[in-house]
Each structure stands twice: as C-alpha cells, then as structure tokens.
Tab-separated table of C-alpha atoms and ligand atoms in Angstrom:
chain	number	residue	atom	x	y	z
A	1	PRO	CA	0.308	0.279	0.020
A	2	ALA	CA	1.030	3.691	-0.655
A	3	ALA	CA	-0.247	4.659	3.279
A	4	THR	CA	-0.459	2.727	6.020
A	5	VAL	CA	-2.762	4.318	9.029
A	6	ASP	CA	-5.014	3.530	11.964
A	7	VAL	CA	-7.848	5.265	10.941
A	8	LEU	CA	-9.203	6.454	7.277
A	9	VAL	CA	-11.951	8.706	7.305
A	10	VAL	CA	-13.915	9.234	3.618
A	11	GLY	CA	-15.522	12.254	3.169
A	12	SER	CA	-14.915	15.771	4.384
A	13	GLY	CA	-18.324	16.981	6.151
A	14	GLY	CA	-19.130	17.215	9.372
A	15	ALA	CA	-19.397	13.352	10.242
A	16	GLY	CA	-16.185	12.771	8.870
A	17	PHE	CA	-14.039	16.076	10.370
A	18	ALA	CA	-15.743	15.069	13.789
A	19	ALA	CA	-14.492	11.338	13.413
A	20	ALA	CA	-11.321	12.159	12.004
A	21	VAL	CA	-10.322	14.398	15.200
A	22	ALA	CA	-12.190	12.204	17.515
A	23	ALA	CA	-10.227	8.964	16.448
A	24	HIS	CA	-6.974	11.337	16.550
A	25	ASP	CA	-7.771	12.406	19.778
A	26	LYS	CA	-8.145	8.601	20.721
A	27	GLY	CA	-4.565	8.070	19.726
A	28	ALA	CA	-4.896	6.906	16.063
A	29	LYS	CA	-2.828	7.779	13.269
A	30	VAL	CA	-5.706	9.239	10.935
A	31	MET	CA	-6.183	9.861	7.001
A	32	LEU	CA	-9.413	11.985	5.934
A	33	ILE	CA	-10.209	11.775	2.073
A	34	GLU	CA	-12.305	13.935	-0.150
A	35	LYS	CA	-13.125	13.683	-3.403
A	36	GLU	CA	-14.186	17.296	-3.991
A	37	PRO	CA	-11.603	20.100	-4.351
A	38	VAL	CA	-13.211	21.576	-1.193
A	39	ILE	CA	-14.328	20.813	2.320
A	40	GLY	CA	-17.434	20.465	4.035
A	41	GLY	CA	-19.854	18.769	1.996
A	42	ASN	CA	-23.452	19.435	2.639
A	43	ALA	CA	-22.679	19.969	6.214
A	44	LYS	CA	-20.627	23.544	5.555
A	45	LEU	CA	-24.514	24.786	4.085
A	46	ALA	CA	-26.253	24.466	7.045
A	47	ALA	CA	-27.970	26.741	8.494
A	48	GLY	CA	-30.602	26.043	10.684
A	49	GLY	CA	-28.591	25.283	13.869
A	50	MET	CA	-27.725	22.117	16.110
A	51	ASN	CA	-30.361	20.910	18.070
A	52	ALA	CA	-29.584	19.558	21.834
A	53	ALA	CA	-31.538	19.274	25.065
A	54	TRP	CA	-30.359	20.262	28.199
A	55	THR	CA	-26.923	22.316	27.347
A	56	ASP	CA	-25.714	25.068	29.317
A	57	GLN	CA	-26.044	27.411	26.821
A	58	GLN	CA	-30.261	26.685	27.220
A	59	LYS	CA	-29.702	26.901	31.031
A	60	ALA	CA	-27.677	30.271	30.429
A	61	LYS	CA	-31.146	31.675	29.081
A	62	ASP	CA	-33.683	29.823	31.275
A	63	ILE	CA	-34.824	27.718	28.266
A	64	LYS	CA	-36.040	24.584	29.528
A	65	ASP	CA	-35.729	21.138	28.064
A	66	SER	CA	-35.180	17.301	28.457
A	67	VAL	CA	-33.786	14.838	26.418
A	68	GLU	CA	-37.119	13.149	26.726
A	69	SER	CA	-38.890	15.698	24.972
A	70	MET	CA	-35.994	16.168	21.998
A	71	TYR	CA	-36.324	12.257	21.929
A	72	LYS	CA	-40.604	12.341	21.579
A	73	ASP	CA	-40.262	15.635	18.814
A	74	THR	CA	-37.455	13.647	16.523
A	75	MET	CA	-39.769	10.268	16.632
A	76	LYS	CA	-42.766	12.312	15.764
A	77	GLY	CA	-40.882	14.511	13.009
A	78	GLY	CA	-39.567	10.961	11.463
A	79	ARG	CA	-43.200	9.488	11.772
A	80	ASN	CA	-42.088	7.215	14.334
A	81	LEU	CA	-40.278	4.998	11.835
A	82	ASN	CA	-36.524	6.285	13.447
A	83	GLN	CA	-34.968	3.598	15.111
A	84	PRO	CA	-35.078	4.207	18.914
A	85	GLU	CA	-31.615	2.897	19.903
A	86	LEU	CA	-29.990	5.500	17.183
A	87	VAL	CA	-32.536	8.525	18.133
A	88	GLU	CA	-31.256	7.733	22.189
A	89	ILE	CA	-28.267	8.139	21.148
A	90	LEU	CA	-28.519	11.652	19.383
A	91	THR	CA	-30.587	12.958	21.551
A	92	GLY	CA	-29.038	11.363	24.874
A	93	ASN	CA	-25.353	12.899	23.588
A	94	SER	CA	-26.713	15.768	22.415
A	95	LYS	CA	-25.540	18.108	25.187
A	96	SER	CA	-22.065	16.375	25.351
A	97	SER	CA	-21.360	17.045	21.484
A	98	VAL	CA	-21.970	20.709	21.847
A	99	ASP	CA	-19.531	20.666	24.937
A	100	TRP	CA	-17.130	19.107	22.846
A	101	LEU	CA	-17.383	21.449	19.864
A	102	THR	CA	-17.261	24.093	22.293
A	103	SER	CA	-13.953	22.534	24.062
A	104	LEU	CA	-12.873	22.832	19.953
A	105	GLY	CA	-13.511	26.411	20.136
A	106	ALA	CA	-17.152	26.601	18.697
A	107	ASP	CA	-19.257	29.554	19.592
A	108	LEU	CA	-23.290	27.727	20.048
A	109	ASN	CA	-24.884	30.817	22.363
A	110	ASP	CA	-27.353	31.664	19.731
A	111	ILE	CA	-30.467	29.374	20.413
A	112	GLY	CA	-33.447	29.558	18.262
A	113	ARG	CA	-36.798	27.302	17.276
A	114	MET	CA	-36.772	24.834	14.168
A	115	GLY	CA	-40.087	23.370	12.719
A	116	GLY	CA	-41.065	20.424	15.197
A	117	ALA	CA	-39.406	21.527	18.283
A	118	SER	CA	-41.523	21.884	21.778
A	119	ALA	CA	-38.287	23.797	22.887
A	120	ASN	CA	-35.783	26.160	21.868
A	121	ARG	CA	-33.095	23.919	21.328
A	122	SER	CA	-31.272	25.097	17.853
A	123	HIS	CA	-27.783	26.278	18.834
A	124	ARG	CA	-25.234	28.507	16.427
A	125	PRO	CA	-23.266	30.823	16.703
A	126	THR	CA	-23.742	34.370	18.127
A	127	GLY	CA	-26.068	36.702	15.987
A	128	GLY	CA	-27.423	33.780	14.412
A	129	ALA	CA	-24.915	33.283	11.260
A	130	GLY	CA	-24.912	29.545	9.667
A	131	VAL	CA	-23.999	26.904	12.021
A	132	GLY	CA	-22.474	24.794	8.983
A	133	ALA	CA	-19.776	26.752	8.050
A	134	HIS	CA	-18.414	27.560	11.262
A	135	VAL	CA	-18.812	24.145	12.446
A	136	ILE	CA	-16.732	23.078	9.507
A	137	GLN	CA	-14.159	25.979	10.178
A	138	VAL	CA	-13.829	25.007	14.022
A	139	LEU	CA	-13.101	21.444	13.219
A	140	TYR	CA	-10.821	21.861	10.062
A	141	ASP	CA	-9.010	24.393	12.108
A	142	ASN	CA	-8.778	21.415	15.072
A	143	ALA	CA	-7.578	18.560	11.963
A	144	VAL	CA	-4.808	21.271	10.955
A	145	LYS	CA	-3.747	21.334	14.356
A	146	ARG	CA	-3.381	17.908	14.438
A	147	ASP	CA	-1.713	17.566	11.564
A	148	ILE	CA	-4.068	15.199	10.389
A	149	ASP	CA	-3.141	13.804	6.934
A	150	LEU	CA	-6.146	15.717	4.309
A	151	ARG	CA	-6.326	14.586	1.021
A	152	MET	CA	-8.454	16.534	-1.290
A	153	ASN	CA	-9.845	15.345	-4.721
A	154	THR	CA	-9.606	11.655	-3.574
A	155	ARG	CA	-12.396	9.506	-3.908
A	156	GLY	CA	-13.122	6.009	-1.920
A	157	VAL	CA	-13.490	3.175	-4.378
A	158	GLU	CA	-13.642	0.343	-3.116
A	159	VAL	CA	-13.431	-1.643	0.809
A	160	LEU	CA	-10.103	-4.283	0.819
A	161	LYS	CA	-11.470	-7.005	3.008
A	162	GLU	CA	-9.614	-10.084	4.849
A	163	GLY	CA	-11.389	-12.965	6.482
A	164	GLY	CA	-14.866	-10.630	6.916
A	165	LYS	CA	-12.240	-7.670	8.216
A	166	VAL	CA	-11.959	-4.674	6.744
A	167	LYS	CA	-8.144	-3.887	6.046
A	168	GLY	CA	-8.208	-0.612	3.827
A	169	LEU	CA	-9.461	1.172	1.077
A	170	LEU	CA	-8.708	1.350	-2.638
A	171	VAL	CA	-8.681	5.275	-3.521
A	172	LYS	CA	-8.471	7.425	-6.952
A	173	GLY	CA	-6.500	10.558	-6.458
A	174	LYS	CA	-7.652	12.603	-9.638
A	175	TYR	CA	-4.116	13.381	-10.871
A	176	LYS	CA	-2.540	10.157	-8.694
A	177	GLY	CA	-4.386	7.457	-10.217
A	178	TYR	CA	-5.252	4.563	-8.189
A	179	TYR	CA	-3.617	3.508	-5.065
A	180	TRP	CA	-4.690	1.141	-1.603
A	181	VAL	CA	-4.859	2.578	1.599
A	182	LYS	CA	-4.267	0.304	5.005
A	183	ALA	CA	-6.485	0.946	7.624
A	184	ASP	CA	-7.345	-1.184	10.389
A	185	ALA	CA	-10.813	0.535	10.657
A	186	VAL	CA	-12.743	2.593	7.219
A	187	ILE	CA	-15.008	5.151	8.170
A	188	MET	CA	-17.957	5.858	5.890
A	189	ALA	CA	-18.536	9.691	6.385
A	190	THR	CA	-19.617	10.271	2.832
A	191	GLY	CA	-23.133	12.096	3.105
A	192	GLY	CA	-26.158	11.861	0.879
A	193	PHE	CA	-27.248	11.266	-2.555
A	194	GLY	CA	-29.659	14.619	-3.257
A	195	LYS	CA	-27.935	15.714	-6.364
A	196	ASN	CA	-28.009	12.162	-7.857
A	197	ASN	CA	-31.904	12.717	-9.110
A	198	ASP	CA	-30.974	9.613	-11.424
A	199	ARG	CA	-30.601	7.461	-8.023
A	200	VAL	CA	-33.395	9.696	-6.395
A	201	ALA	CA	-35.718	8.655	-8.902
A	202	SER	CA	-35.210	5.108	-8.377
A	203	TYR	CA	-36.202	5.388	-4.835
A	204	ASP	CA	-38.963	7.323	-5.320
A	205	PRO	CA	-40.356	7.985	-8.618
A	206	LYS	CA	-42.158	11.149	-7.801
A	207	LEU	CA	-38.716	12.943	-7.418
A	208	LYS	CA	-37.714	12.502	-10.886
A	209	GLY	CA	-36.847	15.768	-12.568
A	210	PHE	CA	-36.139	17.596	-8.922
A	211	ILE	CA	-33.643	19.826	-8.539
A	212	SER	CA	-31.857	19.814	-5.026
A	213	THR	CA	-29.946	21.778	-2.526
A	214	ASN	CA	-27.532	19.871	-2.509
A	215	GLN	CA	-23.761	20.289	-3.164
A	216	PRO	CA	-22.183	18.890	-6.125
A	217	GLY	CA	-20.886	15.576	-4.374
A	218	ALA	CA	-23.961	14.594	-2.678
A	219	THR	CA	-24.265	11.687	-5.405
A	220	GLY	CA	-24.241	8.419	-3.228
A	221	ASP	CA	-21.587	6.833	-4.369
A	222	GLY	CA	-20.272	6.288	-0.580
A	223	LEU	CA	-23.136	4.229	-0.536
A	224	ASP	CA	-21.923	2.122	-3.613
A	225	VAL	CA	-18.844	1.303	-1.969
A	226	ALA	CA	-20.320	0.704	1.092
A	227	GLY	CA	-22.803	-2.277	-0.399
A	228	ASN	CA	-20.300	-3.667	-2.473
A	229	ALA	CA	-18.169	-4.106	0.844
A	230	GLY	CA	-21.428	-5.890	2.593
A	231	ALA	CA	-23.388	-3.093	4.054
A	232	GLY	CA	-27.274	-3.490	4.295
A	233	MET	CA	-29.804	-0.548	3.527
A	234	THR	CA	-32.085	1.271	5.603
A	235	ASP	CA	-34.697	3.451	5.097
A	236	VAL	CA	-33.461	4.629	1.395
A	237	GLN	CA	-36.654	5.245	0.244
A	238	TYR	CA	-37.115	8.035	2.614
A	239	ILE	CA	-36.394	11.322	0.454
A	240	GLN	CA	-36.882	14.681	2.180
A	241	ALA	CA	-38.143	16.882	-1.024
A	242	HIS	CA	-39.921	20.409	-1.202
A	243	PRO	CA	-42.181	21.791	-3.757
A	244	THR	CA	-40.708	25.156	-3.714
A	245	LEU	CA	-37.368	26.158	-3.541
A	246	SER	CA	-36.119	29.102	-5.291
A	247	VAL	CA	-34.855	28.844	-8.312
A	248	LYS	CA	-32.216	31.966	-7.914
A	249	GLY	CA	-30.944	31.082	-4.358
A	250	GLY	CA	-31.604	27.145	-4.060
A	251	VAL	CA	-33.174	27.893	-0.634
A	252	MET	CA	-36.314	26.313	0.440
A	253	VAL	CA	-39.355	28.691	0.671
A	254	THR	CA	-41.179	27.659	3.509
A	255	GLU	CA	-44.931	26.447	3.069
A	256	ALA	CA	-45.638	29.211	5.292
A	257	VAL	CA	-45.626	31.587	2.268
A	258	ARG	CA	-48.380	29.772	0.437
A	259	GLY	CA	-50.365	29.509	3.956
A	260	ASN	CA	-50.265	33.246	4.694
A	261	GLY	CA	-51.686	33.944	1.363
A	262	ALA	CA	-49.747	33.885	-1.635
A	263	ILE	CA	-50.272	32.303	-4.867
A	264	LEU	CA	-48.813	29.747	-7.326
A	265	VAL	CA	-48.987	31.272	-11.172
A	266	ASN	CA	-47.182	29.976	-14.026
A	267	ARG	CA	-45.371	31.726	-16.650
A	268	GLU	CA	-48.646	32.661	-18.596
A	269	GLY	CA	-49.481	34.145	-15.414
A	270	LYS	CA	-52.467	31.838	-14.533
A	271	ARG	CA	-52.918	29.506	-11.432
A	272	PHE	CA	-52.598	26.392	-11.642
A	273	VAL	CA	-53.031	24.189	-8.451
A	274	ASN	CA	-54.854	24.240	-4.768
A	275	GLU	CA	-51.647	26.369	-3.077
A	276	ILE	CA	-51.787	24.475	-0.378
A	277	THR	CA	-52.258	21.004	-1.091
A	278	THR	CA	-50.101	18.488	-0.323
A	279	ARG	CA	-46.378	18.627	-0.873
A	280	ASP	CA	-46.299	15.949	-3.510
A	281	LYS	CA	-49.489	16.857	-5.690
A	282	ALA	CA	-47.996	20.711	-5.385
A	283	ALA	CA	-44.215	19.542	-6.417
A	284	ALA	CA	-46.050	17.519	-9.515
A	285	ALA	CA	-48.153	20.598	-10.775
A	286	ILE	CA	-45.142	22.622	-10.689
A	287	LEU	CA	-43.385	20.416	-12.855
A	288	LYS	CA	-45.848	20.413	-15.561
A	289	GLN	CA	-45.906	24.076	-15.991
A	290	THR	CA	-43.730	26.140	-18.823
A	291	GLY	CA	-39.760	25.648	-18.006
A	292	LYS	CA	-40.583	23.254	-14.899
A	293	THR	CA	-41.035	26.348	-12.508
A	294	ALA	CA	-43.856	28.124	-11.371
A	295	TYR	CA	-43.912	31.828	-9.390
A	296	LEU	CA	-45.238	32.273	-5.982
A	297	ILE	CA	-46.864	35.708	-5.599
A	298	PHE	CA	-47.861	38.029	-2.893
A	299	ASP	CA	-48.114	41.419	-1.933
A	300	ASP	CA	-47.206	43.721	1.242
A	301	SER	CA	-50.421	42.274	3.475
A	302	VAL	CA	-48.766	38.574	3.277
A	303	ARG	CA	-45.253	40.338	3.642
A	304	ASN	CA	-46.231	41.656	6.142
A	305	SER	CA	-48.033	38.645	8.056
A	306	LEU	CA	-44.675	36.759	7.885
A	307	LYS	CA	-41.197	37.818	9.298
A	308	LYS	CA	-39.443	34.822	7.571
A	309	ILE	CA	-40.193	36.559	4.141
A	310	ASN	CA	-37.609	39.433	4.565
A	311	LYS	CA	-34.803	36.875	4.514
A	312	TYR	CA	-36.006	35.773	1.429
A	313	ILE	CA	-35.945	39.696	0.176
A	314	LYS	CA	-32.322	39.724	1.913
A	315	LEU	CA	-31.260	37.291	-0.103
A	316	GLY	CA	-31.926	39.179	-3.366
A	317	VAL	CA	-34.384	36.434	-4.738
A	318	VAL	CA	-37.514	38.042	-4.561
A	319	PRO	CA	-38.352	40.424	-7.300
A	320	THR	CA	-40.303	43.501	-6.560
A	321	ALA	CA	-42.885	46.044	-8.178
A	322	GLU	CA	-45.551	48.389	-7.689
A	323	SER	CA	-48.206	46.450	-9.932
A	324	PRO	CA	-48.751	42.916	-11.216
A	325	GLU	CA	-47.673	44.489	-14.873
A	326	ALA	CA	-44.638	45.645	-13.557
A	327	LEU	CA	-43.915	41.957	-11.976
A	328	GLY	CA	-44.641	40.641	-14.810
A	329	LYS	CA	-42.260	42.522	-16.821
A	330	LEU	CA	-39.669	42.107	-14.633
A	331	GLU	CA	-39.661	38.357	-14.481
A	332	GLY	CA	-40.730	37.436	-18.356
A	333	ILE	CA	-44.434	36.659	-16.594
A	334	ASP	CA	-47.365	37.408	-18.765
A	335	GLY	CA	-48.193	40.837	-16.599
A	336	LYS	CA	-51.966	41.669	-18.179
A	337	ALA	CA	-52.797	37.899	-17.444
A	338	LEU	CA	-51.093	37.887	-13.842
A	339	ALA	CA	-53.344	40.840	-13.176
A	340	ALA	CA	-56.618	39.078	-14.205
A	341	THR	CA	-55.124	36.310	-12.570
A	342	ILE	CA	-55.002	38.513	-9.005
A	343	ALA	CA	-58.020	40.118	-9.760
A	344	GLN	CA	-60.168	37.522	-10.084
A	345	TYR	CA	-58.521	35.539	-6.597
A	346	ASN	CA	-59.170	38.517	-4.795
A	347	LYS	CA	-62.808	38.213	-6.245
A	348	LEU	CA	-62.875	34.171	-4.985
A	349	VAL	CA	-61.396	35.498	-1.536
A	350	ALA	CA	-64.121	37.966	-1.040
A	351	SER	CA	-66.715	35.342	-1.832
A	352	GLY	CA	-65.334	33.236	0.832
A	353	LYS	CA	-64.969	29.995	-2.046
A	354	ASP	CA	-62.329	29.023	-4.560
A	355	THR	CA	-64.691	27.779	-7.276
A	356	ASP	CA	-61.294	27.836	-9.853
A	357	PHE	CA	-59.149	25.393	-7.930
A	358	GLU	CA	-60.960	24.736	-4.518
A	359	ARG	CA	-58.143	26.019	-2.022
A	360	PRO	CA	-59.304	25.509	1.481
A	361	ASN	CA	-58.313	28.750	2.737
A	362	LEU	CA	-58.335	32.444	1.525
A	363	PRO	CA	-56.727	34.078	4.053
A	364	ARG	CA	-56.464	37.653	2.341
A	365	ALA	CA	-56.704	39.169	-1.186
A	366	LEU	CA	-53.686	40.558	-2.723
A	367	ASN	CA	-54.090	44.393	-3.692
A	368	GLU	CA	-51.680	46.200	-0.727
A	369	GLY	CA	-48.803	47.891	-1.793
A	370	ASN	CA	-45.800	46.270	-3.684
A	371	TYR	CA	-46.202	42.999	-5.354
A	372	TYR	CA	-43.443	40.447	-4.948
A	373	ALA	CA	-42.814	37.284	-7.084
A	374	ILE	CA	-40.507	34.078	-6.292
A	375	GLU	CA	-39.843	31.773	-8.920
A	376	VAL	CA	-40.030	28.083	-7.137
A	377	THR	CA	-39.457	24.488	-8.786
A	378	PRO	CA	-39.328	21.196	-6.567
A	379	GLY	CA	-36.208	20.574	-4.974
A	380	VAL	CA	-34.520	17.647	-2.896
A	381	HIS	CA	-32.633	18.929	0.359
A	382	HIS	CA	-32.114	15.687	2.827
A	383	THR	CA	-31.799	12.095	2.004
A	384	MET	CA	-32.982	10.169	5.534
A	385	GLY	CA	-31.924	6.464	4.265
A	386	GLY	CA	-28.576	5.173	3.795
A	387	VAL	CA	-26.317	2.631	5.509
A	388	SER	CA	-27.485	0.359	8.254
A	389	ILE	CA	-25.514	1.165	11.568
A	390	ASP	CA	-25.723	-0.139	15.179
A	391	LYS	CA	-25.583	2.466	18.382
A	392	ASN	CA	-21.897	1.897	17.922
A	393	SER	CA	-21.991	3.378	14.661
A	394	GLY	CA	-20.825	0.254	13.197
A	395	ILE	CA	-22.182	-0.360	9.954
A	396	LEU	CA	-24.469	-3.520	9.441
A	397	THR	CA	-25.129	-6.179	6.775
A	398	GLU	CA	-28.456	-7.045	5.913
A	399	ASP	CA	-29.537	-9.214	8.279
A	400	LYS	CA	-27.838	-7.133	10.729
A	401	LYS	CA	-24.412	-7.957	11.585
A	402	ALA	CA	-21.479	-6.128	12.308
A	403	ILE	CA	-18.670	-5.745	9.473
A	404	PRO	CA	-15.297	-5.373	11.903
A	405	GLY	CA	-13.632	-2.021	11.199
A	406	PHE	CA	-16.151	-0.899	9.016
A	407	TYR	CA	-18.279	2.647	10.780
A	408	GLY	CA	-20.411	4.897	9.433
A	409	ALA	CA	-21.607	8.486	10.288
A	410	GLY	CA	-24.290	11.544	8.951
A	411	GLU	CA	-25.731	11.672	5.816
A	412	VAL	CA	-24.800	7.845	4.460
A	413	THR	CA	-26.520	6.657	7.044
A	414	GLY	CA	-29.846	5.338	7.570
A	415	GLY	CA	-32.699	5.200	10.766
A	416	VAL	CA	-31.787	7.999	13.013
A	417	HIS	CA	-34.284	10.526	11.372
A	418	GLY	CA	-36.766	7.634	9.851
A	419	ALA	CA	-39.318	9.212	7.316
A	420	ASN	CA	-38.280	13.091	8.056
A	421	ARG	CA	-35.434	14.717	9.584
A	422	LEU	CA	-36.130	17.605	11.949
A	423	GLY	CA	-34.409	21.297	10.953
A	424	GLY	CA	-31.394	21.618	13.045
A	425	ASN	CA	-31.026	17.437	13.777
A	426	ALA	CA	-28.811	16.712	10.943
A	427	ILE	CA	-25.589	18.994	12.346
A	428	SER	CA	-26.813	17.052	15.552
A	429	ASP	CA	-26.239	13.472	14.094
A	430	ILE	CA	-23.009	14.327	12.121
A	431	ILE	CA	-21.269	15.551	15.564
A	432	THR	CA	-22.854	13.028	17.793
A	433	PHE	CA	-22.332	9.834	15.156
A	434	GLY	CA	-19.401	11.260	13.712
A	435	LYS	CA	-17.621	11.351	16.997
A	436	LEU	CA	-18.577	8.327	17.981
A	437	ALA	CA	-17.603	6.237	15.201
A	438	GLY	CA	-14.153	8.219	15.252
A	439	GLU	CA	-14.045	6.878	18.825
A	440	ASN	CA	-14.800	3.223	17.903
A	441	ALA	CA	-12.816	2.831	15.290
A	442	ALA	CA	-9.616	4.278	17.384
A	443	LYS	CA	-10.455	1.887	19.952
A	444	TYR	CA	-11.202	-0.820	17.377
A	445	SER	CA	-7.698	-0.438	15.692
A	446	LYS	CA	-6.254	-0.651	19.063
A	447	GLN	CA	-6.956	-4.535	19.450
B	1	ADP	P1	-22.091	14.292	6.380
B	1	ADP	O1	-23.275	16.044	6.602
B	1	ADP	O2	-22.946	13.305	6.512
B	1	ADP	O3	-21.126	15.134	7.372
B	1	ADP	P2	-21.575	16.414	3.879
B	1	ADP	O4	-22.627	16.117	2.656
B	1	ADP	O5	-21.488	17.144	4.721
B	1	ADP	O6	-22.007	14.603	4.982
B	1	ADP	O7	-20.022	15.379	3.567
B	1	ADP	C1	-19.879	14.425	2.971
B	1	ADP	C2	-18.541	14.275	1.951
B	1	ADP	O8	-18.186	13.414	1.293
B	1	ADP	C3	-18.772	15.520	0.935
B	1	ADP	O9	-17.827	16.526	0.689
B	1	ADP	C4	-18.537	14.497	-0.515
B	1	ADP	O10	-17.933	15.181	-0.972
B	1	ADP	C5	-17.677	13.427	0.013
B	1	ADP	N1	-17.596	12.122	-0.648
B	1	ADP	C6	-18.582	11.561	-0.786
B	1	ADP	N2	-18.457	10.529	-1.643
B	1	ADP	C7	-17.115	10.435	-1.188
B	1	ADP	C8	-16.045	8.942	-2.343
B	1	ADP	N3	-16.257	8.359	-2.469
B	1	ADP	N4	-14.604	9.465	-1.714
B	1	ADP	C9	-14.699	10.343	-0.823
B	1	ADP	N5	-15.076	11.861	-0.552
B	1	ADP	C10	-16.614	11.796	-0.958
C-alpha cells in the first residue's frame, strides 16, 4: 500500500471531520479523504442550527428542555419510523456533543426554534450566523492543528477486506490515480445523494426531475462503496423534498408563504393548482408548467404577515414591483394575465370560496402595496436513508451483523431520522455519530 494508517475517514463533511478529530484524540493515526476539491460537503451549507437538549447554553437563557422532549419530537417528526436506539444516542449525547464542539472552539450560544421542536434547542453562533460553515471551520482548524493527513480530490472507490474484516480502501487521486491505503478501520462519512436525481428517482419516482439544494458531491457513490463491501441499507426510500425551492437562491421557501396567502402562477400568469395541497401534488403540478417552474406571488399584506419573507428578500431572490404588470415585466411573466389572475383571485377571496381550484383557505386578498414574485421549483433537500448502523456507529450487513472495522456516520447512514428529518437534527447527527464512529474506530484499531 501507498500509505498505512489506523483509521481512514472517507468524506470531509461534519461527520468526517468530527470522526477524524475524535479518532486522533483517542490515539489513532488518521487520514481523511475528500473527492471534491473543497471541504465541507452539505454540512457547510447548513443554516438552521444544532439541536441539543439540556445544555449549559439553554440553562444560561432559562430555556426549559429535556432529552425526553427532544426524543419525542424527533420520533414524531420521523413518523415514528426512526430506530429508537439511534434516537436515544442522538438525543442523549446532544449536550456532550455541544460541549465537545465548544471545547474545540465553537460558539453555539445563540438558540432558536426549528419546525417540530417543542423547545428552543437549535444552537448556533452568536448573531445567528450559519452553523454549518462555523462548525466545519472549527473542525478543520482542529484537524490542521493535529496534523491530520487530509487529501483532497481523492475518492474512496473500494473497501479491501480480509477474512470478513475491513483492511483498507482503494482510493483514486484525481492526479495520482489509484492506490491502496491500508487501514484497520474505515469510516464512511460520504453524505447523502440528493444531487443525484437518477438515484433519487430510482427510490422515489415522484421526485424525478427535481433540482436539489445539495452540493455537487452529494451523489451517493459512498453508498455503493459501502454496499459492495456488504453494508445493508435502511430507509433509502425516504427522501426529503420540498415543492418550493427558490430557483435563484437554491433555498427552500417555507410553506407558510402559501399558507399566509401567496398564490402560485405559471409563466403565462395563470393559477394552476390549489396552492396548499400536499407537497407531492404541488410539486407534480409545478413540474407540468412551462420551464418546470412557477412563481409565488404575493403583496405587502402577505409579506407583513410573515417575518421569514424578509429573509428571502435579503437574499435577493424576490423581485418586487408596484403593479402586477410591472412585476410580470421583471420576471418574464405575462403581466396582463397576472393582473387578471390576481383580480379573479381577489373576487374568490371576497366570495369566501375558491371555485377555480378548491383552495380551502383564502386568508387575504392580494391588493396592498407592492407585489412580489419568487420563482420556485421542486427540490430535494435531504436523504434520510442510507447504510445500516448500530449504536456504536458500526456498519451492519443486510441481516444486521456488524462488519469488523467498518463504521458509518452522518447523512450516508439510515435510521436516525425515520421518514423525515427535523430541522437542526442534521448537525446534531453528524457531530454525535461522527465523534462516536471516530472513537470506536480508534479503539478497534488498537485491539
Ligand atoms: P455529512 O453531513 O454526513 O457529514 P456531507 O455532505 O457534509 O455529509 O459530507 C460528505 C462529504 O463526502 C462530501 O464533501 C462529499 O463530497 C464527500 N464524498 C462523497 N463520496 C465520496 C467518496 N467516494 N470519496 C471521498 N469523498 C466522498
């Protein structure tokens, strides 16, 4: 082999960096490889926060919370399809994960609320800056300080096994070509597959043609590397999609914009669906429109009803004009038709019944102040399923047997989030299971 280490970590997202630093600190010689030319994976894009319960940061703000409450919220959010023993670790270790990151230099003092949470438990840097970028920076600095061998442009290709035990990995350097790395333990931290629409649609055909919020490396080749080495898969069919992703910003636009009164129109300026139908139906209807996109249209009364809208405006993804006609011109929507559609919609609102599309709620007419448009299309955000793991972060075969020396953590794994991941639980997942995988792999390599 071209190199020999105790622990080889595949993927430089939050799970990979947490695993690498934790394994090093347990005395292992560590290598971390990343196939892309940049570090951070999807993790560095995470904006919400890191969910944790009963933390010092919460106590300092007098926030009442408990591990049990975080456990219940996580199970409920996942439609009770999560694996309870994994959720126990996610929630039970959440405080120690926050403490660990803090000891490495992270600032997780600001605390907010995310969907599905019954307490404020989403920890992020003071001032509410992006938690993912901060956590990746802190972990990267710590990896550099420890002199961990970090290799970019290096893809994990095939696991080497001997007598059923993992012994190393065939890797492909973009410039160096193929070479073997001998390792007592390999940790898969390769993230999800949201950016690979063929794979997404093969598990959930309803999602064909969806764009994604994910980074380019989120293709899921790590699933094949693990699968070819005998890993079983859990819940790969559960893929988090959203009907309204901003085409310009790649960010999800919350359903509350529609709930509070925005309508959806196509490029021809016409409504085409009950705006507050289920996510899958709204997504399918949008994909049938010209260019596979639609526009959320609203006025100042909707804007003023929902603080979140100001965030989208700040991102620069919300063209604004004084009239529907002018808005249409800005965005290449038929402005005359748009004005007629809004007038017709306002009539329906006044009558209290949507005889056109049977929309069940008609909160307000669209006739106040400025008009706004957000171009949206359905998008994939997170893949809940992946390789099966046990509570030691060890990868399991299809019949639930541990594969010695093989570990997995983060979005590449399945079971933690059930059918649906709560906002703020991804960072928590990758730090807790990344650290666990790193520590256990280091311990195993010393045996
Ligand atoms: P997590 O949030 O679970 O840590 P991320 O998406 O943040 O996942 O990070 C996963 C990283 O793994 C990405 O940077 C991705 O480019 C990288 N990756 C994916 N597949 C491979 C592979 N086969 N070899 C090396 N790196 C990989």
